[in-house]
Each structure stands twice: as structure tokens, then as C-alpha cells.
Amino acid sequence: MKHKEIIIGAIAAIITFLAIQGFDIMPIIFFVGLGGILYYISGSKLLKVKSFSIGEEKKESSISFNDIGGQDVAKNELCEALEFIRSNDKLKALGIRPLKGILLNGPPGTGKTLLAKAAAQYTNSVFLSASGSEFVEMYVGVGAKRVRQLFTQAKQSAKKTNKHSAVIFIDEIEVLGGKRGQNHSHQEHDQTLNELLVQMDGISSDDDVKVLVLGATNRSDMLDSALLRPGRFDRIVKVDLPDRKGRSHILKLHTRNKPLSEQVEIEAIARDTFGFSGAQLESVTNEAAILAMREESQEISPNHFKNAIEKVMMGEKLDRLPSAEEKLRIAVHESGHALVGETIFPHSVASVNIASRSNALGYVRSTQEDDMFLYTYDYLKGRIAVSLAGALAEEVLLKSRSTGASSDFKNASDIARHIIHGGMSEIGIISVEDVPKNKLHDTISSILAEIEENTLAMLNENIRILKQISDELLEKETLSGDQLRALIKK
Ligand code: ADP
């Protein structure tokens, strides 16, 4: 800034001096003005690329692999790949080409960023992170320039801090590395991707700063095949939702600094949080602590955890309450799910609730003893029955249905589709692409119709219990699994 002012001052002084000396200063003023305008335009937003700083740099990444729960397979695979960087001299001696990119593939919140940070710490590298969307621009060439900047910045930062390697983490890499030629402004998009490929190709084991690119995505199917070719992202590490052991490990990590009451059983919370990601589990521990604080309790109790799980899963409780009539319908609907759920899958219901939250008016939370890899025909049919049971209970007790069941129906038809894909339906083993749409539709309908009939019969046979559960639920707003089982037994 200072330089600019000195130059402007000097130019003004020279022009004044020349004017006093009697020179014709008009042409000089014209050229200086023109130069000024050009300088202004090049510095303005229109053409400004220079001022863009990409890649959030963390001076020291303090996350280590020990701070990441579960993900043992991903950690092992990653560590094995990172040995390439740690023992670069051996690689050079054997003429092995360096590992340039590793792709972390998995749903959001499973710890991909944490793994990248831990990788930087493990290899004593500088860590830079950017998101794929930061490279998306309308102007041709801007994204490519940003990619170049990112690599230059990584090397410079490493040199500045006397490190020999840099980890560049690109989140949502499918935004930047999607298949070429398909994008709206595809020329710009393709140039950006090409630049990334060029930069990655340029990495060699002789570089004084080794650069490793870690990409994270949930859609590796969307990536351009050029990115997955050997010499680019040639390792793909799967980062899945944690299983029960993983969940328990993550919960333990995030409750290290929290006062838990003696009754809290981490294993039980892990069982109740089937399908939760690491980020959601972190949120559960945090919400539980907030609830404890609100109640001015010194310790976090199992009840705080229970409410925290429900809050993370279903959102905050609603201020706007349903009318009495709606509440009755919600109670009947949830009782249907709970009764059929508990009958077909004993001990599966953790709680039934009609305290409306932002994501659902009422809900049945179920526990799953173990994470499953394979589903049998009977299991899937059971799940469909549980899904349909809400609307059917409304029909049995209130003699009409409502719109509240649309997501249940979607769920049921998705499961029916699984049955068809698994070759377990009446049309036998099929290749899904070859089945006409109407045939698929008819088969789904026939699966659902049969289960609907059986479930309706089951509810009609147990109409008294259904009514009792619904009354109790209306009164108490929430029933635990044990309370529900006691009612059914009675
Ligand atoms: P992703 O990059 O996969 O979307 P992050 O790594 O950003 O997910 O995780 C977000 C947050 O969730 C982390 O800061 C951490 O608190 C928590 N988390 C996610 N996965 C784990 C895990 N495996 N172990 C411990 N904490 C985790």
C-alpha cells in the first residue's frame, strides 16, 4: 500500500515540475490516466485471481490416529500407504514411483478429515485443506490457477517450516474431479481437473518437498476415470459408518473429558446408536453434556444420553403442538409400528414417542443387537410389515388413513425393491435393467399387498392391545421398550 502512495506522489510531483517548466503536460496526463484505469481494472474483482487464497493451512496438526475411533481398516490401509512417504529413501533406491494420491471414500461425518490430519501428523507434513467447491468458478482458467496456487503454497509452507512433505486435503473432490465434458460450464471445469492431473503427474520422488494429495468423497462413482488411473489416486480407502465396536470407541474418545455418572454404559449407548456417524456420536455426547448443564447436574446420566440420541436423530422438540385429534392419530400410528415391530422382532423396540420433533411427529426407536451385512427374505418382509403398520393401525382404530405415512410407504417400497433385486420375488432372479418399469411396479405392489393383508389381520386380532398401547402413549407421551413389552405381555 505504501509503495502505491509513494509512486502516485512522485508522478504528481514530476507532472507539476514539468508544468512549471512550461512543458505541454496533456499527453503525459492522458497516458498516466490510461495506465491508472488499466491498473484499477486488473486489480478489481473482475480479473482478480491473485488475491484469492486457497487452502486453509494448519501449522501443526495435533490430531493423531489414536484420536480416531473405529475405522481400524481405514487406519491400517492409510498407514501402510503413508510408509511410502516416511521411507522415501528406500523407495528411491528401488526406483519405486511415489504414492501421489489417496482417496478416502465414505459418507459425511465418518472421520475423513480427521484421517487426513492424522496422516499429516504421522508423516510430519504440513497440512493444507480445501474443498472441491472452492475451485468452481464461471471464468475459464480461474479454477486451474487455484489448483496451481494450492500446490505452490503447500511446497512453500513446507519449506518455511523445514518439513519435507505436505499433505493436501481436498474435501468433496467429486465437485472438482467429476467426469469431464458433463458440466454446465464444462470448459472451465475440465481445465481445473486437467490442472490437478498435471500437478499430480508432476510429483516425483526427487522433489525436495513430497506432496501427497488426499481426496475425500462420498461419490467415487462420479469421479473422472483419469483421476483413478495408476499414478494419481491409486489407493482408495473406504471409510464406512462405524460398527458397534467402532461406535463404542468413538463414544469413549468423546467422553474422555466429561463427567459421566456410574450408571452410564457406553456399550448400551453404542447399541442404541445404530447407523450414527462419528460426527453424530460426537454430537450426542455434546448434547448430553448440555442437557446435564441445563438441569444443573454435576454428572451426565443415562437419561441425558437417551434424550441426546433422540435429539440428534429426530431434531429439536417442536414448539407448535399438534391438535388433540392429530395427537390421537400420531399415538395410534406409532402404536401400530411398535406393536408389529415388537411382535415380529422381539426386544427390538427401544422407545415409542409422540413428543413431536422437527424431523418427525412421532417415532419408534429400535435397537439392533448387531450390525448386519446380509438380510434374509423373512427379515425384509418383517421390516415392510413394521413400516406399513402405522397407517394400518390408523385404519383399524380410526377407520381412515392420513398423509403421515408417506415416508413409511417409500421405505416399504424401497425394501420391496431390495427383495426383487435379490432375486427373492415372484419374478425370480432378474437383471434389474432388463425388467420393464411397469413389471417392476406390479411386483412391488404385489409384495406390499400381501404383507399389508397379513399385517392388517395381525392388528385386527390384537386390537385391544393396540388400543391400550395408544391410550398409554397418549397419556405418557413416551414409552420405553420395557414398558411396551410389559403392556403386550399383560
Ligand atoms: P468427514 O470429513 O468424513 O465428513 P470429519 O472428519 O470432518 O468427517 O468429522 C467431523 C467430526 O466428527 C470430527 O471433528 C469428530 O469430532 C467427529 N468424528 C467423526 N468420525 C470420528 C471418528 N472415527 N472418531 C472420532 N471422532 C469422529
Coordinates of C-alpha atoms and ligand atoms in Angstrom, one line a residue:
M1 CA 0.0 0.0 0.0
K2 CA 2.8 2.4 1.0
H3 CA 4.6 1.8 -2.3
K4 CA 1.5 2.7 -4.2
E5 CA 1.2 6.1 -2.4
I6 CA 4.8 7.0 -3.0
I7 CA 4.5 6.2 -6.7
I8 CA 1.3 8.3 -7.0
G9 CA 3.0 11.2 -5.1
A10 CA 6.2 11.0 -7.3
I11 CA 4.1 11.1 -10.5
A12 CA 2.1 14.1 -9.3
A13 CA 5.4 15.9 -8.3
I14 CA 7.0 15.2 -11.7
I15 CA 3.9 16.4 -13.6
T16 CA 3.8 19.7 -11.5
F17 CA 7.5 20.2 -12.1
L18 CA 7.2 19.8 -15.9
A19 CA 4.1 22.1 -15.9
I20 CA 6.2 24.8 -14.1
Q21 CA 9.0 24.3 -16.6
G22 CA 6.5 25.1 -19.4
F23 CA 6.2 21.6 -20.9
D24 CA 2.9 20.5 -22.6
I25 CA 1.7 18.0 -19.9
M26 CA -1.6 17.0 -21.6
P27 CA -0.2 13.8 -23.3
I28 CA 1.5 12.8 -20.1
I29 CA -1.7 13.2 -18.1
F30 CA -3.6 11.2 -20.7
F31 CA -1.1 8.3 -20.6
V32 CA -0.9 8.3 -16.8
G33 CA -4.7 8.3 -16.6
L34 CA -4.9 5.4 -19.0
G35 CA -2.3 3.4 -17.1
G36 CA -4.3 4.1 -13.9
I37 CA -7.5 2.9 -15.4
L38 CA -5.9 -0.3 -16.6
Y39 CA -4.3 -0.9 -13.2
Y40 CA -7.6 -0.4 -11.5
I41 CA -9.4 -2.9 -13.7
S42 CA -6.7 -5.5 -13.3
G43 CA -6.9 -5.1 -9.6
S44 CA -10.7 -5.1 -9.4
K45 CA -12.8 -8.2 -8.7
L46 CA -13.4 -8.8 -12.5
L47 CA -10.0 -10.1 -13.2
K48 CA -8.7 -10.6 -9.7
V49 CA -7.5 -14.1 -9.1
K50 CA -4.3 -13.0 -7.5
S51 CA -5.8 -12.1 -4.1
F52 CA -7.5 -15.5 -3.7
S53 CA -6.0 -17.6 -1.1
I54 CA -7.0 -21.2 -1.1
G55 CA -6.1 -24.0 1.2
E56 CA -6.6 -23.5 4.8
E57 CA -3.2 -24.2 6.3
K58 CA -2.9 -25.7 9.8
K59 CA 0.6 -25.0 11.2
E60 CA 0.6 -28.1 13.4
S61 CA -1.9 -30.8 13.0
S62 CA -2.5 -32.2 16.5
I63 CA -4.8 -35.0 15.6
S64 CA -3.2 -38.4 15.7
F65 CA -4.6 -41.8 14.7
N66 CA -5.2 -42.5 18.3
D67 CA -7.8 -39.7 18.4
I68 CA -9.9 -41.5 15.7
G69 CA -12.4 -44.1 16.9
G70 CA -13.2 -47.3 15.0
Q71 CA -12.1 -47.2 11.3
D72 CA -9.4 -49.7 12.0
V73 CA -9.3 -51.0 8.4
A74 CA -9.1 -47.5 7.0
K75 CA -6.3 -46.5 9.5
N76 CA -4.3 -49.6 8.7
E77 CA -4.6 -49.1 4.9
L78 CA -3.7 -45.4 5.2
C79 CA -0.7 -46.1 7.5
E80 CA 0.6 -48.7 5.1
A81 CA 0.3 -46.2 2.2
L82 CA 2.0 -43.5 4.3
E83 CA 5.0 -45.6 4.8
F84 CA 5.8 -44.6 1.3
I85 CA 6.4 -41.1 2.4
R86 CA 8.2 -42.0 5.6
S87 CA 10.7 -44.2 3.9
N88 CA 11.2 -42.2 0.8
D89 CA 15.0 -43.1 0.5
K90 CA 14.2 -46.8 0.3
L91 CA 11.7 -46.1 -2.5
K92 CA 14.2 -44.0 -4.4
A93 CA 16.8 -46.8 -4.2
L94 CA 14.4 -49.3 -5.6
G95 CA 13.1 -46.9 -8.2
I96 CA 9.5 -47.1 -6.9
R97 CA 7.3 -44.3 -8.1
P98 CA 6.0 -42.2 -5.2
L99 CA 2.4 -42.5 -4.0
K100 CA 0.7 -39.3 -5.1
G101 CA -2.9 -39.6 -4.1
I102 CA -5.2 -41.5 -1.7
L103 CA -8.9 -41.3 -2.0
L104 CA -11.0 -41.5 1.2
N105 CA -14.4 -42.7 0.2
G106 CA -17.4 -42.7 2.6
P107 CA -20.4 -40.9 4.0
P108 CA -20.1 -37.5 5.6
G109 CA -19.0 -37.3 9.3
T110 CA -17.2 -40.6 9.3
G111 CA -13.8 -39.0 10.1
K112 CA -12.2 -38.5 6.6
T113 CA -10.9 -35.0 7.6
L114 CA -9.6 -36.4 10.8
L115 CA -7.8 -39.2 8.9
A116 CA -6.1 -36.7 6.6
K117 CA -5.0 -34.6 9.6
A118 CA -3.7 -37.7 11.3
A119 CA -1.8 -38.6 8.1
A120 CA -0.1 -35.2 8.1
Q121 CA 0.9 -35.7 11.7
Y122 CA 2.1 -39.2 11.2
T123 CA 4.3 -38.2 8.3
N124 CA 5.4 -34.9 9.9
S125 CA 4.0 -32.9 7.0
V126 CA 2.3 -29.6 6.6
F127 CA -1.4 -29.9 6.2
L128 CA -3.5 -27.8 3.8
S129 CA -7.2 -28.3 3.2
A130 CA -9.5 -27.1 0.6
S131 CA -13.0 -28.0 -0.6
G132 CA -13.8 -29.0 -4.2
S133 CA -16.4 -26.3 -4.4
E134 CA -13.7 -23.6 -3.8
F135 CA -12.4 -24.4 -7.3
V136 CA -15.7 -24.0 -9.1
E137 CA -15.8 -20.7 -11.0
M138 CA -17.5 -19.4 -14.1
Y139 CA -14.5 -17.8 -15.5
V140 CA -12.3 -20.1 -17.6
G141 CA -8.8 -20.6 -16.1
V142 CA -9.6 -19.4 -12.5
G143 CA -10.1 -22.9 -11.0
A144 CA -6.9 -24.1 -12.7
K145 CA -4.9 -21.2 -11.3
R146 CA -6.3 -22.0 -7.8
V147 CA -5.1 -25.6 -8.1
R148 CA -1.6 -24.4 -9.1
Q149 CA -1.6 -22.0 -6.2
L150 CA -2.6 -24.7 -3.8
F151 CA 0.4 -26.9 -4.8
T152 CA 2.8 -23.9 -4.7
Q153 CA 1.5 -22.9 -1.3
A154 CA 1.9 -26.4 0.0
K155 CA 5.6 -26.6 -1.1
Q156 CA 6.4 -23.1 0.2
S157 CA 4.8 -23.7 3.6
A158 CA 6.7 -27.0 4.0
K159 CA 10.0 -25.2 3.2
K160 CA 9.2 -22.4 5.6
T161 CA 8.6 -24.9 8.4
N162 CA 11.6 -27.1 7.5
K163 CA 9.4 -30.1 6.6
H164 CA 10.0 -32.4 3.8
S165 CA 6.4 -33.3 2.9
A166 CA 3.0 -31.7 2.6
V167 CA -0.5 -33.2 2.7
I168 CA -3.1 -31.5 0.6
F169 CA -6.6 -32.5 1.6
I170 CA -9.4 -31.8 -0.9
D171 CA -12.8 -32.4 0.5
E172 CA -15.8 -33.1 -1.8
I173 CA -13.4 -33.9 -4.6
E174 CA -16.2 -35.0 -6.9
V175 CA -17.1 -31.3 -7.4
L176 CA -13.7 -30.7 -8.9
G177 CA -12.9 -34.1 -10.3
G178 CA -16.3 -35.1 -11.7
K179 CA -16.5 -36.7 -15.1
R180 CA -15.2 -34.4 -17.9
G181 CA -17.5 -32.9 -20.5
Q182 CA -20.7 -33.2 -18.4
N183 CA -20.6 -30.0 -16.5
H184 CA -22.5 -26.8 -17.3
S185 CA -19.5 -24.6 -17.8
H186 CA -17.5 -27.7 -18.8
Q187 CA -14.6 -25.9 -20.4
E188 CA -13.7 -24.3 -17.1
H189 CA -14.4 -27.5 -15.1
D190 CA -12.3 -29.6 -17.5
Q191 CA -9.4 -27.1 -17.3
T192 CA -9.4 -27.3 -13.5
L193 CA -9.4 -31.0 -13.4
N194 CA -6.7 -31.2 -16.1
E195 CA -4.6 -28.9 -13.9
L196 CA -5.0 -31.2 -10.9
L197 CA -3.9 -34.1 -13.1
V198 CA -0.9 -32.1 -14.4
Q199 CA 0.1 -31.2 -10.8
M200 CA -0.2 -34.7 -9.6
D201 CA 1.8 -36.0 -12.6
G202 CA 4.5 -33.5 -11.7
I203 CA 5.1 -35.0 -8.3
S204 CA 8.3 -37.0 -8.3
S205 CA 10.4 -38.8 -5.6
D206 CA 13.2 -36.3 -6.3
D207 CA 11.2 -33.3 -5.2
D208 CA 12.6 -31.7 -2.1
V209 CA 9.0 -31.4 -0.7
K210 CA 6.9 -34.5 -1.3
V211 CA 3.3 -33.7 -1.8
L212 CA 0.6 -36.2 -1.1
V213 CA -3.0 -35.4 -2.1
L214 CA -5.8 -36.9 0.0
G215 CA -9.2 -36.6 -1.6
A216 CA -12.5 -37.2 0.2
T217 CA -15.7 -38.1 -1.4
N218 CA -19.0 -39.9 -0.9
R219 CA -19.4 -40.4 -4.7
S220 CA -16.4 -42.1 -6.1
D221 CA -18.6 -43.3 -9.0
M222 CA -18.9 -39.7 -10.1
L223 CA -15.1 -39.2 -10.4
D224 CA -13.4 -38.9 -13.8
S225 CA -11.7 -42.2 -14.6
A226 CA -8.4 -40.3 -15.3
L227 CA -8.2 -39.4 -11.6
L228 CA -8.3 -43.0 -10.6
R229 CA -5.6 -44.2 -13.0
P230 CA -2.4 -45.5 -11.5
G231 CA -0.1 -42.7 -10.5
R232 CA -2.9 -40.5 -9.4
F233 CA -5.4 -41.6 -6.8
D234 CA -4.4 -45.2 -7.0
R235 CA -5.4 -46.1 -3.4
I236 CA -9.0 -46.0 -2.4
V237 CA -9.6 -46.3 1.3
K238 CA -13.1 -47.0 2.4
V239 CA -14.3 -45.0 5.4
D240 CA -17.6 -46.5 6.4
L241 CA -20.1 -45.8 9.2
P242 CA -18.8 -47.2 12.4
D243 CA -20.0 -50.6 13.6
R244 CA -20.9 -51.2 17.2
K245 CA -17.3 -51.6 18.4
G246 CA -16.3 -48.5 16.5
R247 CA -19.2 -46.5 17.9
S248 CA -18.2 -47.5 21.4
H249 CA -14.6 -46.5 20.7
I250 CA -15.7 -43.1 19.3
L251 CA -18.1 -42.5 22.3
K252 CA -15.2 -43.3 24.7
L253 CA -13.0 -40.8 22.9
H254 CA -15.5 -38.0 23.1
T255 CA -16.5 -38.7 26.7
R256 CA -12.9 -38.7 27.9
N257 CA -13.2 -35.1 29.2
K258 CA -16.8 -35.4 30.5
P259 CA -18.0 -36.4 34.0
L260 CA -20.2 -39.5 33.5
S261 CA -22.4 -41.0 36.2
E262 CA -21.7 -44.5 37.2
Q263 CA -24.8 -45.8 35.6
V264 CA -23.8 -44.7 32.1
E265 CA -22.9 -47.8 30.0
I266 CA -21.1 -46.8 26.8
E267 CA -21.8 -50.2 25.3
A268 CA -25.5 -49.6 25.7
I269 CA -25.3 -46.2 24.0
A270 CA -23.3 -47.8 21.2
R271 CA -26.1 -50.3 20.7
D272 CA -28.7 -47.6 20.7
T273 CA -27.0 -45.6 18.0
F274 CA -27.0 -47.9 15.1
G275 CA -26.3 -46.1 11.8
F276 CA -24.9 -43.0 13.5
S277 CA -21.7 -41.4 12.0
G278 CA -18.8 -40.3 14.1
A279 CA -19.9 -36.7 13.8
Q280 CA -23.4 -37.6 15.1
L281 CA -21.9 -39.6 18.0
E282 CA -19.8 -36.6 18.9
S283 CA -22.9 -34.5 18.8
V284 CA -24.7 -37.0 21.1
T285 CA -22.0 -36.7 23.8
N286 CA -22.1 -32.9 23.5
E287 CA -25.9 -32.7 23.6
A288 CA -25.9 -35.0 26.7
A289 CA -23.5 -32.7 28.4
I290 CA -25.6 -29.6 27.5
L291 CA -28.7 -31.3 28.9
A292 CA -26.9 -32.1 32.1
M293 CA -25.8 -28.4 32.4
R294 CA -29.4 -27.3 31.8
E295 CA -30.5 -29.4 34.8
E296 CA -27.6 -28.1 36.8
S297 CA -26.4 -31.7 37.3
Q298 CA -22.7 -32.4 38.0
E299 CA -22.7 -35.6 36.0
I300 CA -24.1 -36.8 32.8
S301 CA -26.7 -39.6 33.4
P302 CA -28.1 -42.3 31.1
N303 CA -31.3 -40.3 30.7
H304 CA -29.3 -37.3 29.3
F305 CA -27.8 -39.6 26.8
K306 CA -31.2 -41.1 25.9
N307 CA -32.6 -37.6 25.2
A308 CA -29.5 -36.5 23.4
I309 CA -29.7 -39.5 21.0
E310 CA -33.3 -38.6 20.3
K311 CA -32.5 -35.0 19.7
V312 CA -29.6 -35.9 17.3
M313 CA -31.8 -38.4 15.4
M314 CA -35.1 -36.5 15.3
G315 CA -34.2 -32.9 15.8
E316 CA -35.3 -30.4 18.5
K317 CA -38.7 -30.7 20.1
L318 CA -41.4 -28.7 18.3
D319 CA -42.9 -25.6 19.8
R320 CA -46.1 -25.9 17.7
L321 CA -48.0 -28.8 19.2
P322 CA -50.4 -30.9 17.1
S323 CA -54.1 -30.7 17.9
A324 CA -55.7 -33.2 20.2
E325 CA -57.2 -35.1 17.2
E326 CA -53.8 -35.2 15.5
K327 CA -52.1 -36.3 18.7
L328 CA -54.5 -39.3 18.9
R329 CA -53.7 -40.2 15.3
I330 CA -50.0 -40.0 16.0
A331 CA -50.3 -42.2 19.0
V332 CA -52.3 -44.8 17.1
H333 CA -49.9 -44.7 14.2
E334 CA -46.8 -45.2 16.4
S335 CA -48.5 -47.9 18.5
G336 CA -49.1 -49.8 15.3
H337 CA -45.4 -49.6 14.4
A338 CA -44.4 -50.6 18.0
L339 CA -46.8 -53.5 18.3
V340 CA -46.0 -55.1 15.0
G341 CA -42.2 -54.3 15.5
E342 CA -42.1 -56.0 18.9
T343 CA -44.2 -59.0 17.7
I344 CA -42.1 -59.7 14.6
F345 CA -38.7 -58.7 16.1
P346 CA -39.0 -59.4 19.9
H347 CA -36.9 -56.9 22.0
S348 CA -36.3 -54.6 19.1
V349 CA -38.2 -51.5 20.3
A350 CA -36.1 -49.1 22.4
S351 CA -38.8 -46.5 22.8
V352 CA -42.0 -45.1 21.4
N353 CA -42.6 -41.4 21.3
I354 CA -45.2 -38.9 20.4
A355 CA -43.4 -35.8 21.5
S356 CA -43.1 -34.2 18.1
R357 CA -39.7 -33.1 17.0
S358 CA -38.6 -31.3 13.9
N359 CA -37.9 -34.4 11.8
A360 CA -40.9 -36.5 12.9
L361 CA -44.3 -36.1 14.6
G362 CA -43.8 -39.3 16.5
Y363 CA -41.3 -42.2 16.2
V364 CA -40.3 -45.6 17.3
R365 CA -36.7 -46.0 18.1
S366 CA -35.3 -49.5 17.6
T367 CA -32.2 -51.2 18.8
Q368 CA -30.2 -53.5 16.7
E369 CA -28.2 -56.1 18.5
D370 CA -25.6 -56.5 15.8
D371 CA -24.7 -54.8 12.6
M372 CA -26.0 -56.9 9.8
F373 CA -24.3 -57.5 6.4
L374 CA -27.0 -59.7 4.8
Y375 CA -30.7 -59.6 5.1
T376 CA -33.0 -62.7 4.7
Y377 CA -36.3 -62.7 2.9
D378 CA -38.2 -63.1 6.2
Y379 CA -36.3 -60.2 7.8
L380 CA -37.1 -57.9 4.9
K381 CA -40.8 -58.9 4.9
G382 CA -40.9 -58.2 8.6
R383 CA -39.4 -54.7 8.1
I384 CA -42.1 -54.0 5.4
A385 CA -44.8 -55.1 7.8
V386 CA -43.4 -52.7 10.5
S387 CA -43.3 -49.8 8.1
L388 CA -46.9 -50.4 6.9
A389 CA -48.2 -51.0 10.5
G390 CA -48.6 -47.3 11.3
A391 CA -51.1 -46.5 8.5
L392 CA -52.9 -49.8 9.1
A393 CA -53.3 -49.1 12.8
E394 CA -54.9 -45.8 11.9
E395 CA -57.3 -47.7 9.6
V396 CA -58.1 -50.3 12.3
L397 CA -58.7 -47.9 15.1
L398 CA -59.7 -44.6 13.4
K399 CA -61.2 -46.1 10.2
S400 CA -59.2 -43.8 7.9
R401 CA -55.6 -43.1 6.9
S402 CA -53.6 -39.9 6.8
T403 CA -50.7 -38.3 4.9
G404 CA -48.4 -39.1 7.9
A405 CA -47.4 -42.4 6.3
S406 CA -45.9 -41.4 3.0
S407 CA -42.3 -41.8 4.2
D408 CA -43.2 -45.2 5.7
F409 CA -44.6 -46.3 2.3
K410 CA -41.5 -45.1 0.5
N411 CA -39.4 -47.1 2.9
A412 CA -41.6 -50.2 2.4
S413 CA -41.3 -50.0 -1.4
D414 CA -37.5 -49.5 -1.2
I415 CA -37.3 -52.7 0.8
A416 CA -39.6 -54.4 -1.7
R417 CA -37.2 -53.3 -4.4
H418 CA -34.4 -54.9 -2.4
I419 CA -36.3 -58.2 -2.4
I420 CA -36.7 -58.0 -6.1
H421 CA -33.0 -57.1 -6.7
G422 CA -32.1 -60.0 -4.5
G423 CA -34.0 -62.4 -6.8
M424 CA -36.4 -63.3 -3.9
S425 CA -39.6 -62.1 -5.6
E426 CA -42.1 -64.0 -7.8
I427 CA -40.3 -62.9 -10.9
G428 CA -37.2 -64.8 -9.8
I429 CA -33.6 -63.9 -10.5
I430 CA -33.5 -60.9 -12.8
S431 CA -31.2 -58.3 -14.2
V432 CA -32.9 -55.2 -12.9
E433 CA -32.1 -53.1 -16.0
D434 CA -34.0 -55.6 -18.2
V435 CA -37.2 -55.6 -16.3
P436 CA -39.8 -53.1 -17.7
K437 CA -40.8 -50.4 -15.3
N438 CA -44.5 -51.5 -15.1
K439 CA -43.4 -55.1 -14.3
L440 CA -41.3 -53.8 -11.5
H441 CA -44.1 -51.7 -10.3
D442 CA -46.6 -54.6 -10.4
T443 CA -44.2 -56.8 -8.5
I444 CA -43.6 -54.2 -5.8
S445 CA -47.3 -53.8 -5.5
S446 CA -48.0 -57.5 -5.1
I447 CA -45.3 -57.9 -2.4
L448 CA -46.7 -54.9 -0.5
A449 CA -50.3 -56.0 -0.9
E450 CA -49.7 -59.5 0.5
I451 CA -47.8 -58.1 3.5
E452 CA -50.5 -55.4 4.0
E453 CA -53.2 -58.1 4.2
N454 CA -51.3 -60.1 6.8
T455 CA -50.4 -57.1 8.9
L456 CA -53.9 -55.8 8.9
A457 CA -55.1 -59.2 10.1
M458 CA -52.5 -59.2 12.9
L459 CA -53.6 -55.7 14.1
N460 CA -57.3 -56.7 14.0
E461 CA -56.6 -59.7 16.1
N462 CA -54.8 -57.6 18.6
I463 CA -57.0 -54.5 18.5
R464 CA -57.4 -54.4 22.3
I465 CA -53.6 -54.3 22.9
L466 CA -53.2 -51.7 20.2
K467 CA -55.8 -49.5 21.9
Q468 CA -54.2 -49.9 25.2
I469 CA -50.7 -49.0 23.9
S470 CA -52.2 -46.0 22.2
D471 CA -54.0 -44.8 25.3
E472 CA -50.9 -45.2 27.4
L473 CA -48.8 -43.4 24.9
L474 CA -51.3 -40.5 24.7
E475 CA -51.1 -40.2 28.5
K476 CA -47.3 -40.6 28.9
E477 CA -46.0 -39.2 25.6
T478 CA -43.2 -41.8 25.7
L479 CA -43.0 -45.5 26.5
S480 CA -39.7 -47.3 27.0
G481 CA -39.2 -50.7 25.3
D482 CA -39.7 -52.4 28.6
Q483 CA -42.9 -50.6 29.4
L484 CA -44.2 -51.6 25.9
R485 CA -43.3 -55.2 26.4
A486 CA -45.0 -55.3 29.8
L487 CA -48.2 -53.9 28.2
I488 CA -48.1 -56.5 25.5
K489 CA -47.4 -59.3 28.0
K490 CA -50.4 -58.2 30.2
Ligands
ADP1 P1 -15.8 -36.2 7.3 O1 -14.6 -35.5 6.8 O2 -15.8 -37.6 7.0 O3 -17.1 -35.5 6.8 P2 -14.9 -35.3 9.8 O4 -13.6 -36.0 9.9 O5 -14.9 -33.9 9.5 O6 -15.9 -36.1 8.8 O7 -15.6 -35.5 11.2 C1 -16.4 -34.5 11.8 C2 -16.3 -34.6 13.3 O8 -16.9 -35.8 13.7 C3 -14.9 -34.7 13.9 O9 -14.4 -33.5 14.2 C4 -15.1 -35.6 15.1 O10 -15.4 -34.8 16.2 C5 -16.2 -36.5 14.8 N1 -15.8 -37.8 14.2 C6 -16.1 -38.3 13.0 N2 -15.6 -39.5 12.9 C7 -14.9 -39.8 14.0 C8 -14.1 -40.9 14.4 N3 -13.9 -42.0 13.7 N4 -13.5 -40.8 15.7 C9 -13.7 -39.8 16.4 N5 -14.4 -38.7 16.1 C10 -15.0 -38.7 14.9

